[in-house]
Tab-separated table of C-alpha atoms and ligand atoms in Angstrom:
chain	number	residue	atom	x	y	z
A	1	UNK	CA	-23.314	14.476	5.929
A	2	UNK	CA	-21.533	16.272	8.736
A	3	UNK	CA	-19.791	14.448	11.586
A	4	UNK	CA	-22.874	14.410	13.853
A	5	UNK	CA	-25.059	13.099	11.031
A	6	UNK	CA	-22.560	10.310	10.240
A	7	UNK	CA	-22.507	9.420	13.939
A	8	UNK	CA	-26.277	9.189	14.271
A	9	UNK	CA	-26.576	7.301	10.959
A	10	UNK	CA	-24.453	4.472	12.442
A	11	UNK	CA	-26.651	1.828	14.110
A	12	UNK	CA	-23.986	0.904	16.708
A	13	UNK	CA	-24.455	-2.791	15.813
A	14	UNK	CA	-23.603	-5.157	18.656
A	15	UNK	CA	-21.753	-7.672	16.459
A	16	UNK	CA	-19.734	-4.910	14.662
A	17	UNK	CA	-19.465	-6.423	11.157
A	18	UNK	CA	-17.566	-3.304	9.991
A	19	UNK	CA	-14.819	-3.973	12.566
A	20	UNK	CA	-14.838	-7.750	12.685
A	21	UNK	CA	-15.373	-8.643	9.011
A	22	UNK	CA	-14.380	-5.531	7.086
A	23	UNK	CA	-11.492	-3.660	8.676
A	24	UNK	CA	-8.130	-5.478	8.261
A	25	UNK	CA	-6.963	-3.770	11.462
A	26	UNK	CA	-10.184	-4.595	13.376
A	27	UNK	CA	-10.513	-0.955	14.450
A	28	UNK	CA	-13.375	-0.661	16.953
A	29	UNK	CA	-15.443	1.384	14.514
A	30	UNK	CA	-18.783	1.958	16.291
A	31	UNK	CA	-17.026	2.783	19.577
A	32	UNK	CA	-14.683	5.445	18.138
A	33	UNK	CA	-17.448	6.750	15.920
A	34	UNK	CA	-19.892	7.341	18.799
A	35	UNK	CA	-17.257	8.825	21.134
A	36	UNK	CA	-17.856	12.588	21.172
A	37	UNK	CA	-14.643	13.412	23.060
A	38	UNK	CA	-12.294	13.404	20.050
A	39	UNK	CA	-9.145	12.791	22.107
A	40	UNK	CA	-10.777	9.661	23.533
A	41	UNK	CA	-11.949	8.652	20.041
A	42	UNK	CA	-8.322	8.947	18.855
A	43	UNK	CA	-7.114	6.852	21.777
A	44	UNK	CA	-9.656	4.139	20.942
A	45	UNK	CA	-8.226	4.077	17.405
A	46	UNK	CA	-4.678	3.916	18.836
A	47	UNK	CA	-5.482	0.499	20.342
A	48	UNK	CA	-5.351	-0.939	16.836
A	49	UNK	CA	-3.731	1.603	14.474
A	50	UNK	CA	-1.189	4.425	14.373
A	51	UNK	CA	-2.116	5.555	10.836
A	52	UNK	CA	-5.727	6.818	11.130
A	53	UNK	CA	-5.394	10.016	9.077
A	54	UNK	CA	-3.717	7.986	6.312
A	55	UNK	CA	-5.967	4.909	6.306
A	56	UNK	CA	-9.032	7.155	6.635
A	57	UNK	CA	-7.971	8.816	3.383
A	58	UNK	CA	-6.606	6.030	1.160
A	59	UNK	CA	-7.907	2.633	2.318
A	60	UNK	CA	-10.264	0.973	-0.163
A	61	UNK	CA	-13.154	1.460	2.285
A	62	UNK	CA	-15.841	0.184	-0.045
A	63	UNK	CA	-14.009	-3.149	-0.167
A	64	UNK	CA	-13.099	-3.157	3.527
A	65	UNK	CA	-15.056	-1.619	6.472
A	66	UNK	CA	-17.770	0.153	4.465
A	67	UNK	CA	-18.267	-2.977	2.355
A	68	UNK	CA	-19.338	-4.846	5.520
A	69	UNK	CA	-21.504	-2.074	6.971
A	70	UNK	CA	-25.101	-3.125	7.698
A	71	UNK	CA	-26.353	0.262	6.477
A	72	UNK	CA	-24.917	-0.589	3.067
A	73	UNK	CA	-27.339	-3.499	2.525
A	74	UNK	CA	-30.282	-1.253	1.742
A	75	UNK	CA	-28.621	2.087	1.101
A	76	UNK	CA	-25.399	4.002	1.633
A	77	UNK	CA	-22.932	2.568	4.142
A	78	UNK	CA	-21.710	4.733	7.029
A	79	UNK	CA	-18.830	7.014	5.914
A	80	UNK	CA	-16.325	5.244	8.162
A	81	UNK	CA	-13.257	6.387	6.208
A	82	UNK	CA	-14.304	10.031	6.454
A	83	UNK	CA	-14.756	9.715	10.231
A	84	UNK	CA	-11.397	7.992	10.697
A	85	UNK	CA	-9.647	10.657	8.624
A	86	UNK	CA	-11.406	13.409	10.603
A	87	UNK	CA	-10.251	11.971	13.928
A	88	UNK	CA	-6.731	11.367	12.579
A	89	UNK	CA	-6.484	14.967	11.367
A	90	UNK	CA	-7.944	16.314	14.619
A	91	UNK	CA	-5.243	14.396	16.519
A	92	UNK	CA	-2.610	16.117	14.353
A	93	UNK	CA	-4.089	19.605	14.781
A	94	UNK	CA	-4.386	19.165	18.574
A	95	UNK	CA	-1.145	17.268	19.043
A	96	UNK	CA	-2.802	14.293	20.777
A	97	UNK	CA	-0.202	11.674	21.734
A	98	UNK	CA	-0.282	7.929	21.098
A	99	UNK	CA	-0.797	6.562	24.647
A	100	UNK	CA	2.127	4.655	26.164
A	101	UNK	CA	1.492	1.285	27.875
A	102	UNK	CA	4.921	0.610	29.376
A	103	UNK	CA	5.746	-2.960	30.316
A	104	UNK	CA	8.711	-2.849	32.746
A	105	UNK	CA	9.880	-6.284	31.555
A	106	UNK	CA	10.510	-4.890	28.062
A	107	UNK	CA	12.428	-1.719	28.915
A	108	UNK	CA	15.843	-3.330	28.537
A	109	UNK	CA	15.024	-4.904	25.142
A	110	UNK	CA	16.305	-3.602	21.792
A	111	UNK	CA	14.645	-4.263	18.428
A	112	UNK	CA	15.852	-3.267	14.954
A	113	UNK	CA	13.185	-2.582	12.322
A	114	UNK	CA	14.418	-2.620	8.731
A	115	UNK	CA	12.184	-0.516	6.453
A	116	UNK	CA	10.067	2.461	7.511
A	117	UNK	CA	6.863	1.865	5.513
A	118	UNK	CA	3.407	1.151	7.006
A	119	UNK	CA	4.484	-2.323	8.240
A	120	UNK	CA	7.764	-1.160	9.836
A	121	UNK	CA	6.275	2.018	11.319
A	122	UNK	CA	3.342	0.148	12.857
A	123	UNK	CA	5.533	-2.617	14.252
A	124	UNK	CA	7.889	0.025	15.706
A	125	UNK	CA	5.044	1.997	17.304
A	126	UNK	CA	3.411	-1.007	18.980
A	127	UNK	CA	6.810	-2.103	20.371
A	128	UNK	CA	7.835	1.390	21.503
A	129	UNK	CA	4.483	1.914	23.271
A	130	UNK	CA	5.418	-0.979	25.523
A	131	UNK	CA	8.830	0.464	26.311
A	132	UNK	CA	11.006	-1.512	23.855
A	133	UNK	CA	13.970	0.497	22.451
A	134	UNK	CA	13.339	0.569	18.702
A	135	UNK	CA	15.726	1.643	15.938
A	136	UNK	CA	14.413	1.910	12.371
A	137	UNK	CA	16.941	1.357	9.557
A	138	UNK	CA	15.623	3.016	6.392
A	139	UNK	CA	16.978	2.950	2.829
A	140	UNK	CA	15.974	6.536	1.994
A	141	UNK	CA	16.411	9.782	3.899
A	142	UNK	CA	12.675	9.867	4.598
A	143	UNK	CA	10.269	7.398	6.228
A	144	UNK	CA	6.846	6.320	4.967
A	145	UNK	CA	7.653	3.746	2.274
A	146	UNK	CA	5.130	3.843	-0.558
A	147	UNK	CA	3.117	6.483	1.307
A	148	UNK	CA	6.026	8.876	0.749
A	149	UNK	CA	7.700	7.386	-2.330
A	150	UNK	CA	4.743	6.176	-4.370
A	151	UNK	CA	1.317	7.619	-3.663
A	152	UNK	CA	1.159	11.076	-5.273
A	153	UNK	CA	0.598	14.256	-3.279
A	154	UNK	CA	-2.768	14.902	-4.976
A	155	UNK	CA	-4.101	11.771	-3.262
A	156	UNK	CA	-2.311	11.897	0.084
A	157	UNK	CA	-1.119	15.157	1.655
A	158	UNK	CA	2.604	15.114	2.550
A	159	UNK	CA	1.928	17.079	5.776
A	160	UNK	CA	-0.474	14.373	6.950
A	161	UNK	CA	2.168	11.683	6.311
A	162	UNK	CA	4.925	13.645	8.055
A	163	UNK	CA	2.774	14.527	11.083
A	164	UNK	CA	1.567	10.939	11.449
A	165	UNK	CA	5.154	9.679	11.326
A	166	UNK	CA	6.262	12.314	13.856
A	167	UNK	CA	3.640	11.045	16.344
A	168	UNK	CA	5.107	7.552	15.962
A	169	UNK	CA	8.700	8.785	16.413
A	170	UNK	CA	7.604	10.744	19.500
A	171	UNK	CA	7.217	7.354	21.197
A	172	UNK	CA	11.016	7.493	21.502
A	173	UNK	CA	12.002	5.657	18.318
A	174	UNK	CA	15.472	6.210	16.832
A	175	UNK	CA	15.909	6.313	13.043
A	176	UNK	CA	19.011	5.595	10.983
A	177	UNK	CA	18.585	6.825	7.415
A	178	UNK	CA	20.400	5.714	4.245
A	179	UNK	CA	20.810	2.206	5.666
A	180	UNK	CA	20.323	-0.343	2.918
A	181	UNK	CA	19.908	-4.010	3.686
A	182	UNK	CA	22.176	-5.905	1.273
A	183	UNK	CA	24.561	-2.911	0.947
A	184	UNK	CA	25.692	-1.148	4.126
A	185	UNK	CA	23.461	-3.197	6.442
A	186	UNK	CA	23.456	-6.925	7.071
A	187	UNK	CA	21.294	-9.267	9.085
A	188	UNK	CA	24.195	-10.913	10.903
A	189	UNK	CA	25.414	-7.633	12.445
A	190	UNK	CA	21.880	-6.730	13.449
A	191	UNK	CA	21.250	-10.094	15.130
A	192	UNK	CA	24.466	-9.628	17.123
A	193	UNK	CA	23.398	-6.232	18.385
A	194	UNK	CA	19.611	-6.522	18.848
A	195	UNK	CA	17.276	-8.872	20.728
A	196	UNK	CA	14.984	-9.195	17.683
A	197	UNK	CA	14.733	-7.857	14.129
A	198	UNK	CA	11.660	-7.002	12.026
A	199	UNK	CA	11.991	-6.890	8.242
A	200	UNK	CA	9.428	-4.672	6.468
A	201	UNK	CA	11.189	-3.705	3.253
A	202	UNK	CA	8.181	-3.970	0.930
A	203	UNK	CA	8.133	-5.540	-2.536
A	204	UNK	CA	8.094	-2.667	-4.970
A	205	UNK	CA	9.947	-3.939	-8.061
A	206	UNK	CA	7.622	-3.895	-11.123
A	207	UNK	CA	6.937	-7.293	-12.675
A	208	UNK	CA	7.377	-7.806	-16.417
A	209	UNK	CA	4.746	-9.087	-18.844
A	210	UNK	CA	7.354	-11.020	-20.848
A	211	UNK	CA	6.169	-9.687	-24.197
A	212	UNK	CA	8.281	-8.715	-27.208
A	213	UNK	CA	9.599	-5.151	-27.077
A	214	UNK	CA	9.505	-4.792	-23.304
A	215	UNK	CA	13.222	-3.906	-23.238
A	216	UNK	CA	12.871	-0.951	-25.653
A	217	UNK	CA	13.686	2.591	-24.514
A	218	UNK	CA	10.502	4.228	-23.330
A	219	UNK	CA	9.128	1.219	-21.433
A	220	UNK	CA	9.021	1.920	-17.681
A	221	UNK	CA	7.873	0.238	-14.482
A	222	UNK	CA	5.083	2.270	-12.847
A	223	UNK	CA	6.335	1.648	-9.290
A	224	UNK	CA	9.850	2.761	-10.226
A	225	UNK	CA	8.664	5.997	-11.852
A	226	UNK	CA	6.538	6.883	-8.837
A	227	UNK	CA	9.251	5.897	-6.372
A	228	UNK	CA	12.151	7.841	-7.855
A	229	UNK	CA	10.117	10.571	-9.587
A	230	UNK	CA	12.481	10.562	-12.603
A	231	UNK	CA	9.996	10.928	-15.437
A	232	UNK	CA	10.777	11.500	-19.124
A	233	UNK	CA	9.346	14.606	-20.820
A	234	UNK	CA	5.743	13.636	-21.612
A	235	UNK	CA	4.769	16.920	-23.296
A	236	UNK	CA	2.910	16.193	-26.526
A	237	UNK	CA	3.408	12.417	-26.087
A	238	UNK	CA	1.029	9.447	-26.138
A	239	UNK	CA	1.393	7.168	-23.151
A	240	UNK	CA	-0.048	3.683	-22.531
A	241	UNK	CA	-0.373	2.523	-18.914
A	242	UNK	CA	-0.922	-1.210	-18.570
A	243	UNK	CA	-2.882	-2.483	-15.547
A	244	UNK	CA	-5.951	-1.691	-13.463
A	245	UNK	CA	-4.873	-1.227	-9.841
A	246	UNK	CA	-3.710	1.607	-7.591
A	247	UNK	CA	-0.365	1.938	-9.343
A	248	UNK	CA	-2.030	2.239	-12.777
A	249	UNK	CA	-4.369	4.967	-11.493
A	250	UNK	CA	-1.637	6.926	-9.706
A	251	UNK	CA	0.757	6.723	-12.628
A	252	UNK	CA	-1.781	7.609	-15.351
A	253	UNK	CA	-2.913	10.701	-13.450
A	254	UNK	CA	0.672	11.735	-12.646
A	255	UNK	CA	1.684	11.413	-16.307
A	256	UNK	CA	-1.341	13.435	-17.440
A	257	UNK	CA	-0.522	16.131	-14.843
A	258	UNK	CA	3.024	16.231	-16.210
A	259	UNK	CA	1.700	17.221	-19.629
A	260	UNK	CA	1.177	14.034	-21.675
A	261	UNK	CA	-1.143	14.676	-24.620
A	262	UNK	CA	-2.996	11.347	-24.555
A	263	UNK	CA	-2.939	8.778	-21.751
A	264	UNK	CA	-4.547	5.350	-22.243
A	265	UNK	CA	-5.103	2.811	-19.478
A	266	UNK	CA	-5.106	-0.645	-21.039
A	267	UNK	CA	-6.814	-3.256	-18.857
A	268	UNK	CA	-7.555	-6.839	-19.841
A	269	UNK	CA	-10.747	-7.246	-17.814
A	270	UNK	CA	-13.918	-5.104	-17.558
A	271	UNK	CA	-14.284	-1.854	-15.610
A	272	UNK	CA	-16.213	-3.457	-12.718
A	273	UNK	CA	-13.317	-5.867	-12.180
A	274	UNK	CA	-10.663	-3.213	-11.850
A	275	UNK	CA	-8.868	-3.491	-8.497
A	276	UNK	CA	-8.600	0.328	-8.315
A	277	UNK	CA	-11.247	2.197	-6.325
A	278	UNK	CA	-14.246	3.413	-8.391
A	279	UNK	CA	-13.564	6.960	-7.131
A	280	UNK	CA	-10.016	6.917	-8.548
A	281	UNK	CA	-11.255	5.632	-11.914
A	282	UNK	CA	-13.918	8.342	-12.036
A	283	UNK	CA	-11.396	11.071	-11.223
A	284	UNK	CA	-8.980	9.743	-13.857
A	285	UNK	CA	-11.766	9.834	-16.460
A	286	UNK	CA	-12.615	13.394	-15.515
A	287	UNK	CA	-8.972	14.347	-15.993
A	288	UNK	CA	-9.190	13.113	-19.599
A	289	UNK	CA	-7.598	9.665	-19.295
A	290	UNK	CA	-8.975	7.138	-21.772
A	291	UNK	CA	-9.697	3.565	-20.674
A	292	UNK	CA	-9.419	0.588	-22.996
A	293	UNK	CA	-11.182	-2.220	-21.121
A	294	UNK	CA	-11.038	-5.888	-22.149
A	295	UNK	CA	-7.869	-5.130	-24.054
A	296	UNK	CA	-4.501	-6.830	-23.786
A	297	UNK	CA	-1.140	-5.663	-25.060
A	298	UNK	CA	0.786	-8.333	-26.974
A	299	UNK	CA	3.804	-6.560	-28.488
A	300	UNK	CA	5.697	-3.266	-28.324
A	301	UNK	CA	7.312	-1.890	-31.508
A	302	UNK	CA	10.302	0.448	-31.725
A	303	UNK	CA	12.036	2.818	-34.153
A	304	UNK	CA	15.535	2.085	-35.496
A	305	UNK	CA	16.971	3.813	-32.418
A	306	UNK	CA	15.077	1.328	-30.238
A	307	UNK	CA	12.603	3.834	-28.825
A	308	UNK	CA	8.943	2.860	-28.554
A	309	UNK	CA	6.618	3.949	-31.394
A	310	UNK	CA	3.656	1.537	-31.359
A	311	UNK	CA	1.890	-1.112	-29.338
A	312	UNK	CA	-0.109	-4.030	-30.628
A	313	UNK	CA	-3.359	-4.608	-28.715
A	314	UNK	CA	-5.884	-7.405	-28.810
A	315	UNK	CA	-9.468	-7.476	-27.536
A	316	UNK	CA	-10.419	-10.001	-24.844
A	317	UNK	CA	-13.582	-11.840	-23.816
A	318	UNK	CA	-14.229	-12.846	-20.231
A	319	UNK	CA	-14.820	-16.509	-19.446
A	320	UNK	CA	-15.476	-18.440	-16.252
A	321	UNK	CA	-12.679	-20.949	-15.737
A	322	UNK	CA	-12.902	-23.854	-13.325
A	323	UNK	CA	-11.256	-23.134	-9.957
A	324	UNK	CA	-11.051	-19.372	-10.753
A	325	UNK	CA	-13.155	-17.082	-8.582
A	326	UNK	CA	-13.269	-14.194	-11.063
A	327	UNK	CA	-13.788	-14.131	-14.821
A	328	UNK	CA	-10.603	-14.681	-16.832
A	329	UNK	CA	-9.695	-12.664	-19.940
A	330	UNK	CA	-9.075	-14.665	-23.109
A	331	UNK	CA	-7.693	-13.010	-26.252
A	332	UNK	CA	-10.164	-12.842	-29.177
A	333	UNK	CA	-8.452	-14.175	-32.288
A	334	UNK	CA	-7.840	-11.679	-35.112
A	335	UNK	CA	-8.997	-8.702	-33.072
A	336	UNK	CA	-5.461	-7.227	-33.030
A	337	UNK	CA	-4.831	-3.577	-33.845
A	338	UNK	CA	-1.934	-1.096	-33.601
A	339	UNK	CA	-1.764	2.165	-31.659
A	340	UNK	CA	0.827	4.953	-31.978
A	341	UNK	CA	2.406	5.235	-28.541
A	342	UNK	CA	5.590	6.984	-27.282
A	343	UNK	CA	5.865	5.556	-23.774
A	344	UNK	CA	4.599	2.336	-22.181
A	345	UNK	CA	4.291	2.128	-18.392
A	346	UNK	CA	3.833	-1.281	-16.809
A	347	UNK	CA	1.626	-1.360	-13.727
A	348	UNK	CA	0.827	-5.054	-13.728
A	349	UNK	CA	2.209	-6.022	-10.321
A	350	UNK	CA	5.324	-5.924	-8.194
A	351	UNK	CA	7.721	-8.318	-6.492
A	352	UNK	CA	10.635	-8.310	-4.017
A	353	UNK	CA	14.016	-6.960	-5.111
A	354	UNK	CA	16.092	-9.663	-6.837
A	355	UNK	CA	18.780	-11.211	-4.625
A	356	UNK	CA	17.965	-9.104	-1.569
A	357	UNK	CA	16.184	-11.806	0.407
A	358	UNK	CA	18.273	-14.806	-0.629
A	359	UNK	CA	19.375	-15.442	2.973
A	360	UNK	CA	15.759	-16.241	3.863
A	361	UNK	CA	13.619	-19.252	3.091
A	362	UNK	CA	11.078	-18.039	0.522
A	363	UNK	CA	7.470	-19.093	-0.083
A	364	UNK	CA	6.315	-20.413	-3.459
A	365	UNK	CA	5.559	-16.896	-4.690
A	366	UNK	CA	9.112	-15.669	-3.941
A	367	UNK	CA	8.344	-13.667	-0.773
A	368	UNK	CA	9.984	-14.148	2.646
A	369	UNK	CA	8.398	-17.173	4.300
A	370	UNK	CA	7.110	-16.616	7.835
A	371	UNK	CA	5.564	-19.111	10.244
A	372	UNK	CA	2.459	-18.600	12.424
A	373	UNK	CA	4.638	-16.460	14.747
A	374	UNK	CA	5.726	-14.255	11.832
A	375	UNK	CA	9.238	-15.587	12.313
A	376	UNK	CA	11.472	-16.109	9.305
A	377	UNK	CA	13.884	-19.005	8.783
A	378	UNK	CA	16.567	-16.921	10.563
A	379	UNK	CA	16.635	-17.012	14.376
A	380	UNK	CA	15.353	-13.778	16.030
A	381	UNK	CA	14.216	-12.337	12.667
A	382	UNK	CA	10.531	-11.576	11.987
A	383	UNK	CA	8.968	-10.095	8.843
A	384	UNK	CA	5.702	-8.559	7.651
A	385	UNK	CA	3.926	-6.362	5.106
A	386	UNK	CA	4.366	-6.619	1.331
A	387	UNK	CA	7.686	-8.505	1.668
A	388	UNK	CA	5.842	-11.558	3.028
A	389	UNK	CA	3.233	-11.308	0.233
A	390	UNK	CA	0.525	-9.482	2.205
A	391	UNK	CA	-2.491	-8.172	0.296
A	392	UNK	CA	-0.676	-5.016	-0.861
A	393	UNK	CA	-2.756	-2.495	1.008
A	394	UNK	CA	-1.680	-0.099	3.725
A	395	UNK	CA	-4.105	-1.573	6.275
A	396	UNK	CA	-2.947	-5.161	5.653
A	397	UNK	CA	0.716	-4.100	5.916
A	398	UNK	CA	-0.040	-2.230	9.151
A	399	UNK	CA	-1.897	-5.189	10.612
A	400	UNK	CA	1.010	-7.404	9.708
A	401	UNK	CA	3.386	-5.006	11.517
A	402	UNK	CA	1.130	-4.913	14.561
A	403	UNK	CA	0.762	-8.712	14.649
A	404	UNK	CA	4.538	-9.056	14.374
A	405	UNK	CA	5.023	-6.673	17.319
A	406	UNK	CA	2.832	-8.962	19.452
A	407	UNK	CA	4.830	-12.031	18.403
A	408	UNK	CA	8.123	-10.200	19.014
A	409	UNK	CA	6.970	-9.242	22.520
A	410	UNK	CA	6.126	-12.886	23.285
A	411	UNK	CA	9.584	-13.847	21.985
A	412	UNK	CA	11.338	-11.157	24.058
A	413	UNK	CA	9.588	-12.320	27.215
A	414	UNK	CA	10.618	-15.979	26.877
B	501	FAD	C1	1.597	3.635	-6.372
B	501	FAD	C2	0.959	2.854	-5.269
B	501	FAD	C3	-0.276	3.254	-4.793
B	501	FAD	C4	-0.876	2.571	-3.753
B	501	FAD	N1	-2.084	3.005	-3.294
B	501	FAD	C5	-2.657	2.393	-2.222
B	501	FAD	C6	-3.884	2.859	-1.696
B	501	FAD	O1	-4.476	3.811	-2.194
B	501	FAD	N2	-4.405	2.219	-0.611
B	501	FAD	C7	-3.790	1.154	-0.030
B	501	FAD	O2	-4.296	0.625	0.974
B	501	FAD	N3	-2.626	0.662	-0.541
B	501	FAD	C8	-2.041	1.256	-1.611
B	501	FAD	N4	-0.872	0.785	-2.132
B	501	FAD	C9	-0.236	-0.381	-1.494
B	501	FAD	C10	0.491	0.028	-0.199
B	501	FAD	O3	1.160	1.252	-0.376
B	501	FAD	C11	1.483	-1.072	0.225
B	501	FAD	O4	0.770	-2.297	0.376
B	501	FAD	C12	2.153	-0.723	1.562
B	501	FAD	O5	2.854	0.516	1.465
B	501	FAD	C13	3.131	-1.830	1.978
B	501	FAD	O6	3.773	-1.454	3.151
B	501	FAD	P1	5.210	-2.072	3.548
B	501	FAD	O7	5.604	-1.373	4.789
B	501	FAD	O8	5.132	-3.540	3.547
B	501	FAD	O9	6.170	-1.689	2.352
B	501	FAD	P2	6.621	-0.259	1.731
B	501	FAD	O10	5.562	0.749	1.846
B	501	FAD	O11	7.147	-0.593	0.394
B	501	FAD	O12	7.829	0.191	2.693
B	501	FAD	C14	9.049	-0.489	2.680
B	501	FAD	C15	10.109	0.386	3.326
B	501	FAD	O13	11.346	-0.322	3.353
B	501	FAD	C16	12.388	0.484	2.809
B	501	FAD	N5	13.356	-0.430	2.183
B	501	FAD	C17	13.228	-1.091	1.007
B	501	FAD	N6	14.344	-1.809	0.754
B	501	FAD	C18	15.165	-1.603	1.802
B	501	FAD	C19	16.478	-2.062	2.103
B	501	FAD	N7	17.148	-2.872	1.282
B	501	FAD	N8	17.064	-1.653	3.263
B	501	FAD	C20	16.388	-0.810	4.134
B	501	FAD	N9	15.147	-0.341	3.858
B	501	FAD	C21	14.554	-0.737	2.724
B	501	FAD	C22	11.673	1.372	1.810
B	501	FAD	O14	12.426	2.535	1.504
B	501	FAD	C23	10.366	1.674	2.551
B	501	FAD	O15	10.517	2.757	3.432
B	501	FAD	C24	-0.244	1.438	-3.194
B	501	FAD	C25	0.987	1.006	-3.705
B	501	FAD	C26	1.586	1.700	-4.731
B	501	FAD	C27	2.909	1.245	-5.271
B	502	SF4	S1	-21.843	-2.030	10.503
B	502	SF4	FE1	-22.229	0.142	9.871
B	502	SF4	S2	-24.055	0.690	11.056
B	502	SF4	FE2	-23.223	-1.162	12.060
B	502	SF4	S3	-21.797	-0.419	13.651
B	502	SF4	FE3	-20.560	-0.694	11.804
B	502	SF4	S4	-20.559	1.342	10.829
B	502	SF4	FE4	-22.267	1.346	12.303
């Protein structure tokens, strides 16, 4: 469908289920979609998001906006993601600006944002729009968080990320690079200098499975490999990627592109339960990646020099457990088998960096605890995105950043 066909396919529903039930950012979908003046359509999107070209491309639309689209009940849902990406890209090509909405009462206020990923960037933009002086403190020499240091180029164009970030910085935001909370940056100094602080440092440390052999050479964390890009030489090697989400898909395809001979994705549930988007799974299959569904890994074996040479797998069956919403995998006794493998990459989840957030009260899952005002246990300090245990998607992190900006503004006006 072309843009006009997508537009006329949308029923312009009065109760907007796509916006109200599906989109984490509550973008006003039918209104931007039916607006033919593309600058105005972009400005409608800017009321709720500053990342349209990015979210339009990589949000799990089928689980979010398109999953709630009325058209989807009997047929195909409206291609909302495609429209959002189109408008986002048009805004880049035509240099449309994010509209300012200056509030004179906020012009003397200074806010520090630690972390320049989707949560930090969105919080910064919604504060700067109102006239707040924002400084972002970023660990790396580039902004974007996982968008820049995680999601591979073949899925998200670097120019789109950079141009989207530039629009945000054009709101008058200052950036200090190579500033690392816990090393050359501390909360106390920031609270002395700024009226409020937002922490959006993500939670990108790979979790362990706690199985035998996990400490052998040749076992890697998927997030770490994608973040620092320091891969071993995969040429002619057999690689097992454990997990079924975005990280597993991005890492298996990256490894295959880098020349691995065989790449296996080992996932303990069935294909239809994979958290990754169906499109990503399909593309991975087409690129020659092999999927072992309902399979668990129980042990990793090594050579005398402690490098990986085999993994032990076991088949699983799926059972409904009380109080669980989805089917749980249970190992099938005596179904174990061995596979020759050179590298194992864990993509089974991530968590906050050890020790980094010890100054804060944490929730039971180990993330920074925030109250209903997104305030942490430290006076003047707010937090959002993956570091507070958000749903680990770009749109949820962005919403969290936007919500925090609203709470920070209320705080600054007290
Ligand atoms: C490989 C991969 C693929 C993904 N694919 C998708 C997808 O397709 N769709 C989707 O919706 N979501 C996806 N996600 C999830 C999504 O990227 C995250 O939920 C989102 O980026 C979280 O945003 P954030 O701002 O909270 O954290 P991050 O994006 O992690 O950003 C945190 C920022 O803080 C900085 N920082 C960290 N520590 C410090 C410190 N000590 N001092 C100063 N700065 C610091 C980091 O450098 C970074 O810039 C993916 C995640 C991964 C890992
Ligand atoms: S639910 Fe679907 S058809 Fe209805 S307004 Fe939203 S996009 Fe259009």
